[in-house]
XYZ file of C-alpha atoms in Angstrom:
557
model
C -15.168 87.344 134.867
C -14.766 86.019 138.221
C -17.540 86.295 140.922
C -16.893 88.374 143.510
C -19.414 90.245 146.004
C -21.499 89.497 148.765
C -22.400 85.741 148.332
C -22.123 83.273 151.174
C -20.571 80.538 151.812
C -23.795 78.248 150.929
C -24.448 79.821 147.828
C -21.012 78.720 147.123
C -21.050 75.323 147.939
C -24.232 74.802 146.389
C -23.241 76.058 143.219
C -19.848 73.956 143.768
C -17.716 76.618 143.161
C -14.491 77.105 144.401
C -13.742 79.688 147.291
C -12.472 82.826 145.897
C -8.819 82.378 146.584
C -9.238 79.551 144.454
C -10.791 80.969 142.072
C -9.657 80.502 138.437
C -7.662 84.015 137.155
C -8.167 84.787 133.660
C -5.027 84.354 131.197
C -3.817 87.931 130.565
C -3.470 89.191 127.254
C -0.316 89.034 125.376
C 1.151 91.577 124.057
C 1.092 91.150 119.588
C 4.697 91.616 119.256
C 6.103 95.002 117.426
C 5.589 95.315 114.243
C 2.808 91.918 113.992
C 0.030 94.249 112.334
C 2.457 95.439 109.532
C 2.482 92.400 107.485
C 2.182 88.606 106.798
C 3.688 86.484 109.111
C 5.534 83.075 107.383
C 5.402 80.296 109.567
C 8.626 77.402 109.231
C 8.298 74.858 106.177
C 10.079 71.374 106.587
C 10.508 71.208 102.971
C 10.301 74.033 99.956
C 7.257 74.233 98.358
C 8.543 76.224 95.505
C 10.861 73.426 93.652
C 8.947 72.010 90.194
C 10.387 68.537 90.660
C 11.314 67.650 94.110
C 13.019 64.045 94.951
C 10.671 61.454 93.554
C 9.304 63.463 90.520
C 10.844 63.057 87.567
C 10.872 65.883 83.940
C 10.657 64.408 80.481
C 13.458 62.160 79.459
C 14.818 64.877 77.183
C 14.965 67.567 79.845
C 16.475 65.458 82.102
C 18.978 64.163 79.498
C 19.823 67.784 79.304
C 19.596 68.828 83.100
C 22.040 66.089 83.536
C 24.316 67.360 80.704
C 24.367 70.459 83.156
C 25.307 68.855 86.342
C 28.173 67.524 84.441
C 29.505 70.465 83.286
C 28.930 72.171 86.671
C 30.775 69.065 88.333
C 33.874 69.458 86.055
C 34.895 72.826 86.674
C 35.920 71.418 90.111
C 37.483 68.663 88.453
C 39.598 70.371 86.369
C 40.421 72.590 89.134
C 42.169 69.950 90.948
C 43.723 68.443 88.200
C 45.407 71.801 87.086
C 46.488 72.511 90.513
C 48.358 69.291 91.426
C 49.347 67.278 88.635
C 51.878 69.934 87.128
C 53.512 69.777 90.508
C 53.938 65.947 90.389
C 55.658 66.278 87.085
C 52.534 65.877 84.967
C 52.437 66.136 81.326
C 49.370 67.783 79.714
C 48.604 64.075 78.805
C 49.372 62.986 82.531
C 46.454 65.710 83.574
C 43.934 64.722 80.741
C 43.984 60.513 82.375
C 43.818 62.085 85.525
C 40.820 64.023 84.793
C 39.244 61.219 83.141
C 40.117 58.637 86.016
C 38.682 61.362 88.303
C 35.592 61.923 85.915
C 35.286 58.044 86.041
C 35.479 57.825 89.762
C 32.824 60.412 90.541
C 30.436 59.441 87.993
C 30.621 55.355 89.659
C 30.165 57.333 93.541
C 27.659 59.528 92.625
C 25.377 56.326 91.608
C 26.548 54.007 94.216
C 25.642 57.023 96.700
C 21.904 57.436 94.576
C 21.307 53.753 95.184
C 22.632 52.838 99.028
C 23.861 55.843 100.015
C 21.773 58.560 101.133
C 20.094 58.402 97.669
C 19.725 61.842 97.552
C 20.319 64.037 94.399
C 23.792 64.728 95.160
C 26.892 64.742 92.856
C 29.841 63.055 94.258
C 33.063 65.263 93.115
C 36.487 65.474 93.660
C 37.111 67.158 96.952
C 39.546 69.859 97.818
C 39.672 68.801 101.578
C 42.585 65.913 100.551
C 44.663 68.748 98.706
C 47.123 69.793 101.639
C 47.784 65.895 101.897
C 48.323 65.273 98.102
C 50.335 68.352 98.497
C 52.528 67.140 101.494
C 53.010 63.727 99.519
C 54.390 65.323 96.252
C 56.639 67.503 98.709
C 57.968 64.686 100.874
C 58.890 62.881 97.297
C 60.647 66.272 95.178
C 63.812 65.373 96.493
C 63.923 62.023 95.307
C 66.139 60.829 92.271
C 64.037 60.052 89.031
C 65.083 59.463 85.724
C 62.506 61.615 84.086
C 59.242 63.667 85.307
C 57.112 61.348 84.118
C 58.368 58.906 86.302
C 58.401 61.344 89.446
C 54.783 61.731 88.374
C 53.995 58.133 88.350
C 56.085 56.973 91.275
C 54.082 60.255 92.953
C 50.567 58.589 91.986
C 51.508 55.062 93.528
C 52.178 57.090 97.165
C 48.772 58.746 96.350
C 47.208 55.328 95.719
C 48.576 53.559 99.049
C 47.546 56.145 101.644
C 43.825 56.606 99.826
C 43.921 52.772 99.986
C 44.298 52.648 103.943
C 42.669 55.831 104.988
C 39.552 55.070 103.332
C 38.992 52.424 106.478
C 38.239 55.267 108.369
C 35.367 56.665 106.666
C 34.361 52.719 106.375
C 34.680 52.166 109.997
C 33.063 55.676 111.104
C 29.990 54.962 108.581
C 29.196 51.235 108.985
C 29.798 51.250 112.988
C 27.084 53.943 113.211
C 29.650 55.884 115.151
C 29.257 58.892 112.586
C 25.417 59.093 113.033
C 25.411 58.512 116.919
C 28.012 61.961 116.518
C 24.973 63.733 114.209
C 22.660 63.092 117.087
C 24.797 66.218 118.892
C 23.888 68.787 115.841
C 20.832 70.701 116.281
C 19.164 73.470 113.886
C 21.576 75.694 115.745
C 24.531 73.693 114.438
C 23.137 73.167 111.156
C 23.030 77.105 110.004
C 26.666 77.921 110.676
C 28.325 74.631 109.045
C 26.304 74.630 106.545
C 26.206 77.973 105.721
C 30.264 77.794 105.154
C 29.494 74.731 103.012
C 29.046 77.533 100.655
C 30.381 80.559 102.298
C 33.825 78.990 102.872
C 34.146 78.731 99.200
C 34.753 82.402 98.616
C 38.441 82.091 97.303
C 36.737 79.991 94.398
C 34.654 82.454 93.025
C 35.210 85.980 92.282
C 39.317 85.492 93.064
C 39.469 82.807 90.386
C 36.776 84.868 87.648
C 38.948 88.124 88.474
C 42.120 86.185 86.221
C 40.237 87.232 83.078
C 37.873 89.547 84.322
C 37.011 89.893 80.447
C 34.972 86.485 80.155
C 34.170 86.005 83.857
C 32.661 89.296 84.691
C 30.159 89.218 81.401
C 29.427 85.453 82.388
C 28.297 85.792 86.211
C 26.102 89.173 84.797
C 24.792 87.340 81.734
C 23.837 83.950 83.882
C 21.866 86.620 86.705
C 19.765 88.732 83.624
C 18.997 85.346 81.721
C 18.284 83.269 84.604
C 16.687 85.633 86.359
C 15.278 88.316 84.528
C 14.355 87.239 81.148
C 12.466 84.452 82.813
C 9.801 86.947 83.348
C 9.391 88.212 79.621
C 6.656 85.559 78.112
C 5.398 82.554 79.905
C 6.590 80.173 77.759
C 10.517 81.403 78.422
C 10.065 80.666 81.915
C 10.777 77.259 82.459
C 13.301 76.786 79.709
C 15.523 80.003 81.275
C 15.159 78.832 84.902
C 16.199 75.320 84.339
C 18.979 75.724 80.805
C 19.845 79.340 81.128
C 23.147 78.300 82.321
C 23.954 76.371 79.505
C 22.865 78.819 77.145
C 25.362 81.483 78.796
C 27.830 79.008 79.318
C 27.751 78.653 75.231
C 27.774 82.181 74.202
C 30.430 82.921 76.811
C 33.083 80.699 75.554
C 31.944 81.448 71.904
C 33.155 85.138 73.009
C 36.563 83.766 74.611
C 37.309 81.549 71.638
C 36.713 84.942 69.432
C 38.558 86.952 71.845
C 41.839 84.036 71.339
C 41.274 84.030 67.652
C 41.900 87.558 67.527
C 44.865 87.591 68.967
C 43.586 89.412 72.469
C 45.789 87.819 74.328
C 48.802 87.572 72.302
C 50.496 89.914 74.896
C 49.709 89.485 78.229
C 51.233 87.706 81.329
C 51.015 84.149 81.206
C 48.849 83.360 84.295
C 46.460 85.544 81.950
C 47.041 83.344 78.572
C 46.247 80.411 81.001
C 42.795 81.453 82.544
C 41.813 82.960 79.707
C 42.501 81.333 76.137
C 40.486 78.846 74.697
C 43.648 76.713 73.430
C 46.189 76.987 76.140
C 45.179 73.486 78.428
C 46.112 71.122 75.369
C 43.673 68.643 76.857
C 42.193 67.759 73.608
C 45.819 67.310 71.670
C 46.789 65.267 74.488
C 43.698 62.890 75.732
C 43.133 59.530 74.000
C 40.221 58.886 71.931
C 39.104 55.516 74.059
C 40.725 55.058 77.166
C 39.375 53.228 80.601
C 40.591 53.639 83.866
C 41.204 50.665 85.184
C 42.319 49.420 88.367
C 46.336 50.154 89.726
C 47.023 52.157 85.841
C 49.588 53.618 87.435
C 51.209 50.900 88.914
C 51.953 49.217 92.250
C 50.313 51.381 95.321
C 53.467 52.705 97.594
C 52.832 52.545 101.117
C 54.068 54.969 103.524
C 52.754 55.787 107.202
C 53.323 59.040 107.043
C 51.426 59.985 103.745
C 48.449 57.382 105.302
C 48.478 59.629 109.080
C 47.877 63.119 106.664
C 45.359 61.499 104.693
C 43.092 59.796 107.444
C 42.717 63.850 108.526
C 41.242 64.356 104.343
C 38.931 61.524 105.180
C 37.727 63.245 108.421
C 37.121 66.586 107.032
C 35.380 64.964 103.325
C 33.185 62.923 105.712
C 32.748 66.291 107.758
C 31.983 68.575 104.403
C 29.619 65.493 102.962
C 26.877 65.825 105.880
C 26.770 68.961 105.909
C 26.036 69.378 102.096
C 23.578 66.142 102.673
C 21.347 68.344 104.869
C 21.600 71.064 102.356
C 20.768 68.732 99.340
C 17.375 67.271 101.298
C 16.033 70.651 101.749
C 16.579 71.295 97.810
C 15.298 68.420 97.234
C 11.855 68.371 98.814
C 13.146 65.742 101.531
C 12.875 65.765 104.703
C 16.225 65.793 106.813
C 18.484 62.957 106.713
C 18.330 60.407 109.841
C 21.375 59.601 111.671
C 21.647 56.390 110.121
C 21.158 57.219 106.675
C 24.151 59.775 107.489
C 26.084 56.999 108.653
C 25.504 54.705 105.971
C 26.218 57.286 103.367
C 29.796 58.048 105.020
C 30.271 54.108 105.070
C 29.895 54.414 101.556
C 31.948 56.994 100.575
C 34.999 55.669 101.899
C 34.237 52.202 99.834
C 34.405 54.805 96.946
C 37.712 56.179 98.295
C 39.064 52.874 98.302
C 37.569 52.249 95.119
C 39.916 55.532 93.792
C 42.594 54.806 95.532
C 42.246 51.363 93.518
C 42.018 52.847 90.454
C 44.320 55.641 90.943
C 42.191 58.944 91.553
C 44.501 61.381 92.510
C 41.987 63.053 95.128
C 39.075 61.961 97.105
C 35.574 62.328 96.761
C 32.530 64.098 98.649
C 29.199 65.939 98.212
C 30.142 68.421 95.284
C 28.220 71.565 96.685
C 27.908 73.647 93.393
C 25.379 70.795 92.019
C 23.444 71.000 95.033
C 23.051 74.459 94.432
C 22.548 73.902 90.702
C 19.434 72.065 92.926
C 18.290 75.499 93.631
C 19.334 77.388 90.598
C 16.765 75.412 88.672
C 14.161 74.220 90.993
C 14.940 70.364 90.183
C 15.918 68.589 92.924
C 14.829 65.065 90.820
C 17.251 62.020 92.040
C 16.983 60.717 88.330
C 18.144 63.812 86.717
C 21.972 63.078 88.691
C 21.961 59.349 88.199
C 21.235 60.675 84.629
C 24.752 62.787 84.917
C 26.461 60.111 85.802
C 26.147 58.865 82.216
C 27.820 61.562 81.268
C 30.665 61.550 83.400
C 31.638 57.760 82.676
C 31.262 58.018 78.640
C 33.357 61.502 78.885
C 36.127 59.571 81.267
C 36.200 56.972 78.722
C 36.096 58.600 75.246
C 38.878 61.661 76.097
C 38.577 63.725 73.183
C 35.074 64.494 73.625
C 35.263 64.398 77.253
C 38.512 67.222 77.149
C 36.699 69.148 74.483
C 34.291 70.524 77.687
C 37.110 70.399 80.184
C 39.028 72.983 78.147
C 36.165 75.640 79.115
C 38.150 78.682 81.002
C 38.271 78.529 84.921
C 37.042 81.663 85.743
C 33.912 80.745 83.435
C 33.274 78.098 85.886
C 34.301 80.356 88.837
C 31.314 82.648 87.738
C 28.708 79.867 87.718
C 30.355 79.364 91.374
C 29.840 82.110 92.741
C 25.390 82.261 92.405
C 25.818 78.373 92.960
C 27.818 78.561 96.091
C 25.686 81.581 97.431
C 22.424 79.078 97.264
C 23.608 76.649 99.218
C 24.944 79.651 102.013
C 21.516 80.529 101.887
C 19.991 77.678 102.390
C 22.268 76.879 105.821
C 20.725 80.454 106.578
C 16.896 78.581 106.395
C 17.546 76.396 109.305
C 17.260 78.831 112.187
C 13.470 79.113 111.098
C 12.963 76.104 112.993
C 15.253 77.514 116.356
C 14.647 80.432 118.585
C 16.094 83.032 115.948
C 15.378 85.804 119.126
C 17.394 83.762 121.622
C 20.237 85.688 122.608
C 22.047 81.889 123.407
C 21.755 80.908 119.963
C 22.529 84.442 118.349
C 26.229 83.865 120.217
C 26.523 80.440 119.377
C 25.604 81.030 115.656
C 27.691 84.404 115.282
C 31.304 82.808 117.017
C 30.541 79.262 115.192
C 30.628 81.419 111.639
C 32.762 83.696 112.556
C 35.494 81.107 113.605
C 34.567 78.854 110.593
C 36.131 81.161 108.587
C 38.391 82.685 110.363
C 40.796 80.074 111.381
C 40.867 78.399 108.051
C 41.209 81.542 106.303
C 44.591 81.755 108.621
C 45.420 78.069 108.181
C 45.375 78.790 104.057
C 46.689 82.112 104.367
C 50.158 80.686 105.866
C 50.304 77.304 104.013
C 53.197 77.463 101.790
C 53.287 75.778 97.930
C 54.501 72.653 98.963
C 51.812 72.339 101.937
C 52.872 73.060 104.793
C 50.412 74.996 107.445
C 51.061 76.625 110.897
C 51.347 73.579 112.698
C 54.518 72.827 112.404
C 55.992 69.840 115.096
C 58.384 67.173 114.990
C 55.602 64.495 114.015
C 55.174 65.719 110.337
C 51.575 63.264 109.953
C 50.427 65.269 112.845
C 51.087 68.455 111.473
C 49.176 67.131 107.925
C 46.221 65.898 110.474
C 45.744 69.248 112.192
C 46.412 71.608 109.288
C 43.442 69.481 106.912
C 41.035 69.543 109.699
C 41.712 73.403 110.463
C 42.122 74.311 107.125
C 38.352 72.973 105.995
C 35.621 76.038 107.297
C 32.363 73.415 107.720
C 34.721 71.261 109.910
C 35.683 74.146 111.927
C 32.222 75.409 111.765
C 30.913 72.015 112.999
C 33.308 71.638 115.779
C 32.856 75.162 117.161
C 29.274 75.305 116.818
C 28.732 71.073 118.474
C 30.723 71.752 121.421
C 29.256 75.583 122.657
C 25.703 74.363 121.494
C 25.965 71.356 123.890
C 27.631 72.969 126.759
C 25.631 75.796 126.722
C 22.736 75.930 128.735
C 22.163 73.156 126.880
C 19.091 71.575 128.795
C 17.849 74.442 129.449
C 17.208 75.383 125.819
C 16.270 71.925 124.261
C 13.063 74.269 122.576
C 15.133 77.319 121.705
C 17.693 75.084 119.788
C 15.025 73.334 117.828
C 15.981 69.928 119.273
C 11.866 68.970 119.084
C 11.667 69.811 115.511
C 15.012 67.620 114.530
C 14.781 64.289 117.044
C 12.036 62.581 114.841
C 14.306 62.775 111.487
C 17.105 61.491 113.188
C 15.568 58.282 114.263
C 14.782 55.380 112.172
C 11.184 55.462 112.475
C 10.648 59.155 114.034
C 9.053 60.445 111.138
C 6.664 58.701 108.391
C 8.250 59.894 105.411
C 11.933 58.788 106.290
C 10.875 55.718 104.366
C 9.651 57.576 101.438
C 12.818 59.234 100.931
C 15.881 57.465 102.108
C 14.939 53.418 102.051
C 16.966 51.137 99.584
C 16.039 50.566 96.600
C 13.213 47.801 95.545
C 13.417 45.305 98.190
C 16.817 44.870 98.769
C 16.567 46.096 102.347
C 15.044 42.598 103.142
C 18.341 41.023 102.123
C 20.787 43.429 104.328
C 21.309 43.597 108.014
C 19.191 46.200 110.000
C 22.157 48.015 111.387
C 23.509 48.496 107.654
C 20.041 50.284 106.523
């Protein structure tokens, strides 16, 4: 308490104590906030502490062997995806779509380990990406009304425009990631930024799930409820089930499921239904096996002499934007289900640097799509509590001795869609989730970031749901002007939601009160992962390989 009374002036000198309107006031009690007494309170954690294996920790070589199996079969649902969506409308042949899945298969499984090894060298699959779609689509459209002497030339001629403008565009992922431009543009996210894009990482992914299981309801519908008990529930039973379930339950399923459609075709089920039905949901209707070689390797130009056309490159450069775009934000969703800490600026730069060598690398060798992050394997990450950077460089086995011996490889790629769009829709709901996680380390209570956070979502999937909503079949979105590469620019960057999400969220977070709020956004707890040497343990996770970083130029690390 402080003295007060009748002393004098003396008494106060002599005791050196200061005069009473000096005097020191007591700090007044806080208020406990509502509701603090009711139960535990958990305070923010920079990485989960609930994975089994997190980036450096490795499980036996046979369950990795198999976990890797897994992230293959995850990753080639999306694969397929794109290959039955475009190639028919080049003029594709059945056997046209099984070399492009295996050049694609090829592609992704030489990315994902270049990315492993001097990328970010995280745990993350690199897949085909649906961002360069609406340019592959505006390509094939812009060529239908050439003269060819059969489809199969259309197709090819098709694949060499493809080639040319993946070829030229790639120089701007190159440029972005090597200049250190991208990660100087990271330095503007905060925690704030983070939850919205990438929360519609996964979010934004909707149409892929239950749309695409609802075209045989029959084996989608007993798949997503059999992969939930198993996974989920069964786990619980003994012990000893535990593990296995958590971490090959979807395999299992996966197995039994497409047992049940191949019984269902067998018995003549779907002898007499519509054929958008025979297609989603027979076992023997993608003739990928009949068709694919037994040994075949992609190799560079197999489709011939790249075609090069300004107008195809303009629409593509926008694909590169958005993939580099989509890519960090799954790379910050990966780290957390991984065990790492966040990714620094430059390892986000040197990572995007590297993916568009691997775009130029496909465009090479005649992918018909680019690549980035594949965000069902990261949440795979989740599903089974392995975020181990082995068990993917492990996958990538399997994706380059699939590519190259077809038969076996289009044996798995003939699994149903909406099989795969089942899996999708837990897997795409983890990483949604784990976007949601960031705000721990932000004022979740600050009415500032509540309106940044709620417009940036909102708006990230809003205005590409309107963007895909009035893009015709041939690819062509609401902008519509005289400059058609324009129009291909604006409609790929508005038609991706974490691009949209990104831009909406960067540019109200930093204008803002946005120095009055450096605390509330969570700018404290981010900084030090961004720089080079702002946290201990960036080392740990993200440095090169051996010592090869002694033999490459600082600004490259």
């Amino acid at each position: 308490m402080v003295e007060t009374g009748n002393h004098d002036h003396h008494h106060q000198q002599h005791n050196h104590q200061p005069p009473p309107s000096q005097a020191a006031v007591p700090p007044r009690s806080v208020a406990a906030p509502l509701g603090s007494a009711r139960g535990p309170f958990f305070p923010p954690a920079e990485q989960l502490l609930q994975l089994n294996y997190c980036i450096h920790s490795n499980p036996s070589w046979v369950q990795t062997a198999v976990l890797g199996f897994q992230h293959y079969i995850v990753m080639l649902g999306t694969t397929v995806m794109v290959a039955t969506l475009l190639v028919p409308r080049m003029g594709g042949s059945p056997g046209d779509k099984a070399r492009v899945i295996q050049s694609l298969l090829f592609m992704s499984g030489v990315n994902t380990l270049l990315q492993t090894w001097f990328g970010t060298r995280l745990p993350t699959v690199m897949g085909p990406s649906f961002a360069y779609v609406v340019s592959v689509l505006a390509v094939i459209n812009d060529l239908s009304d050439g003269t060819f002497d059969s489809e199969h030339q259309r197709f090819s001629h098709t694949m060499r425009a493809i080639q040319g403008s993946l070829i030229v565009s790639s120089f701007i992922n190159i440029i972005l990631g090597y200049s250190n431009a991208w990660g100087k543009l990271t330095r503007f996210i905060s925690p704030v930024v983070l939850v919205p894009s990438v929360c519609v990482v996964g979010l934004g992914l909707f149409a892929r799930g239950f749309p695409q299981l609802a075209n045989c309801v029959q084996i989608g519908l007993p798949m997503l409820i059999l992969l939930v008990v198993a996974q989920q529930y069964l786990q619980h039973i003994h012990p000893v089930a535990r593990p296995m379930l958590e971490r090959f339950a979807l395999l299992v399923c996966i197995a039994i499921i497409w047992s049940f459609a191949a019984i269902l075709t067998v018995a003549g089920a779907y002898n007499n239904v519509k054929q958008q039905t025979k297609l989603s949901c027979r076992t023997d209707r993608s003739y990928l096996i009949s068709s694919a070689s037994w040994i075949k390797i992609p190799y560079p130009f197999q489709w011939g002499t790249p075609i090069f056309r300004a107008s195809h490159v303009f629409g593509m450069m926008g694909a590169a934007l958005v993939s580099s775009a989509e890519s960090t934000a799954t790379f910050y969703a990966t780290a957390r289900l991984a065990g790492a800490t966040s990714p620094p600026a430059h390892v986000i730069s040197r990572s995007i640097g590297l993916q568009g060598i691997g775009q130029l690398l496909q465009g090479i060798f005649g992918s018909v799509v680019g690549t980035a992050a594949a965000v069902e394997n990261v949440g795979l990450l989740g599903l089974t509590r392995v975020g181990s950077r082995r068990v993917v460089q492990i996958s990538t086995a399997f994706m380059i001795f699939f590519s190259i011996f077809g038969k076996f490889g289009a044996f798995f790629a003939s699994i149903p869609l909406p099989i795969f769009a089942a899996i999708y829709c837990i897997l795409y709901g983890i990483v949604a989730a784990i976007g949601i996680s960031f705000i721990q380390f932000a004022n979740n209570n600050s009415m500032r970031n509540i309106y940044v956070l709620g417009v940036s979502l909102f708006l990230g999937i809003s205005i590409p749901q309107y963007f895909i909503m009035n893009t015709d079949a041939s690819g062509h979105g609401p902008v519509k002007t005289n400059g058609g590469w324009f129009n291909d620019i604006l409609n790929t960057i508005f038609s991706s939601p974490p691009t949209v999400a990104l831009i909406v969220g960067t540019i109200l977070d930093n204008t803002l009160e946005a120095r009055h709020s450096v605390d509330d956004r969570g700018i404290p707890w981010l900084v030090p992962f961004q720089r080079r040497k702002g946290d201990s343990r960036n080392d740990e996770f993200y440095s090169y390989p051996l010592r090869i970083s002694e033999y490459i130029p600082t600004r490259f690390l």
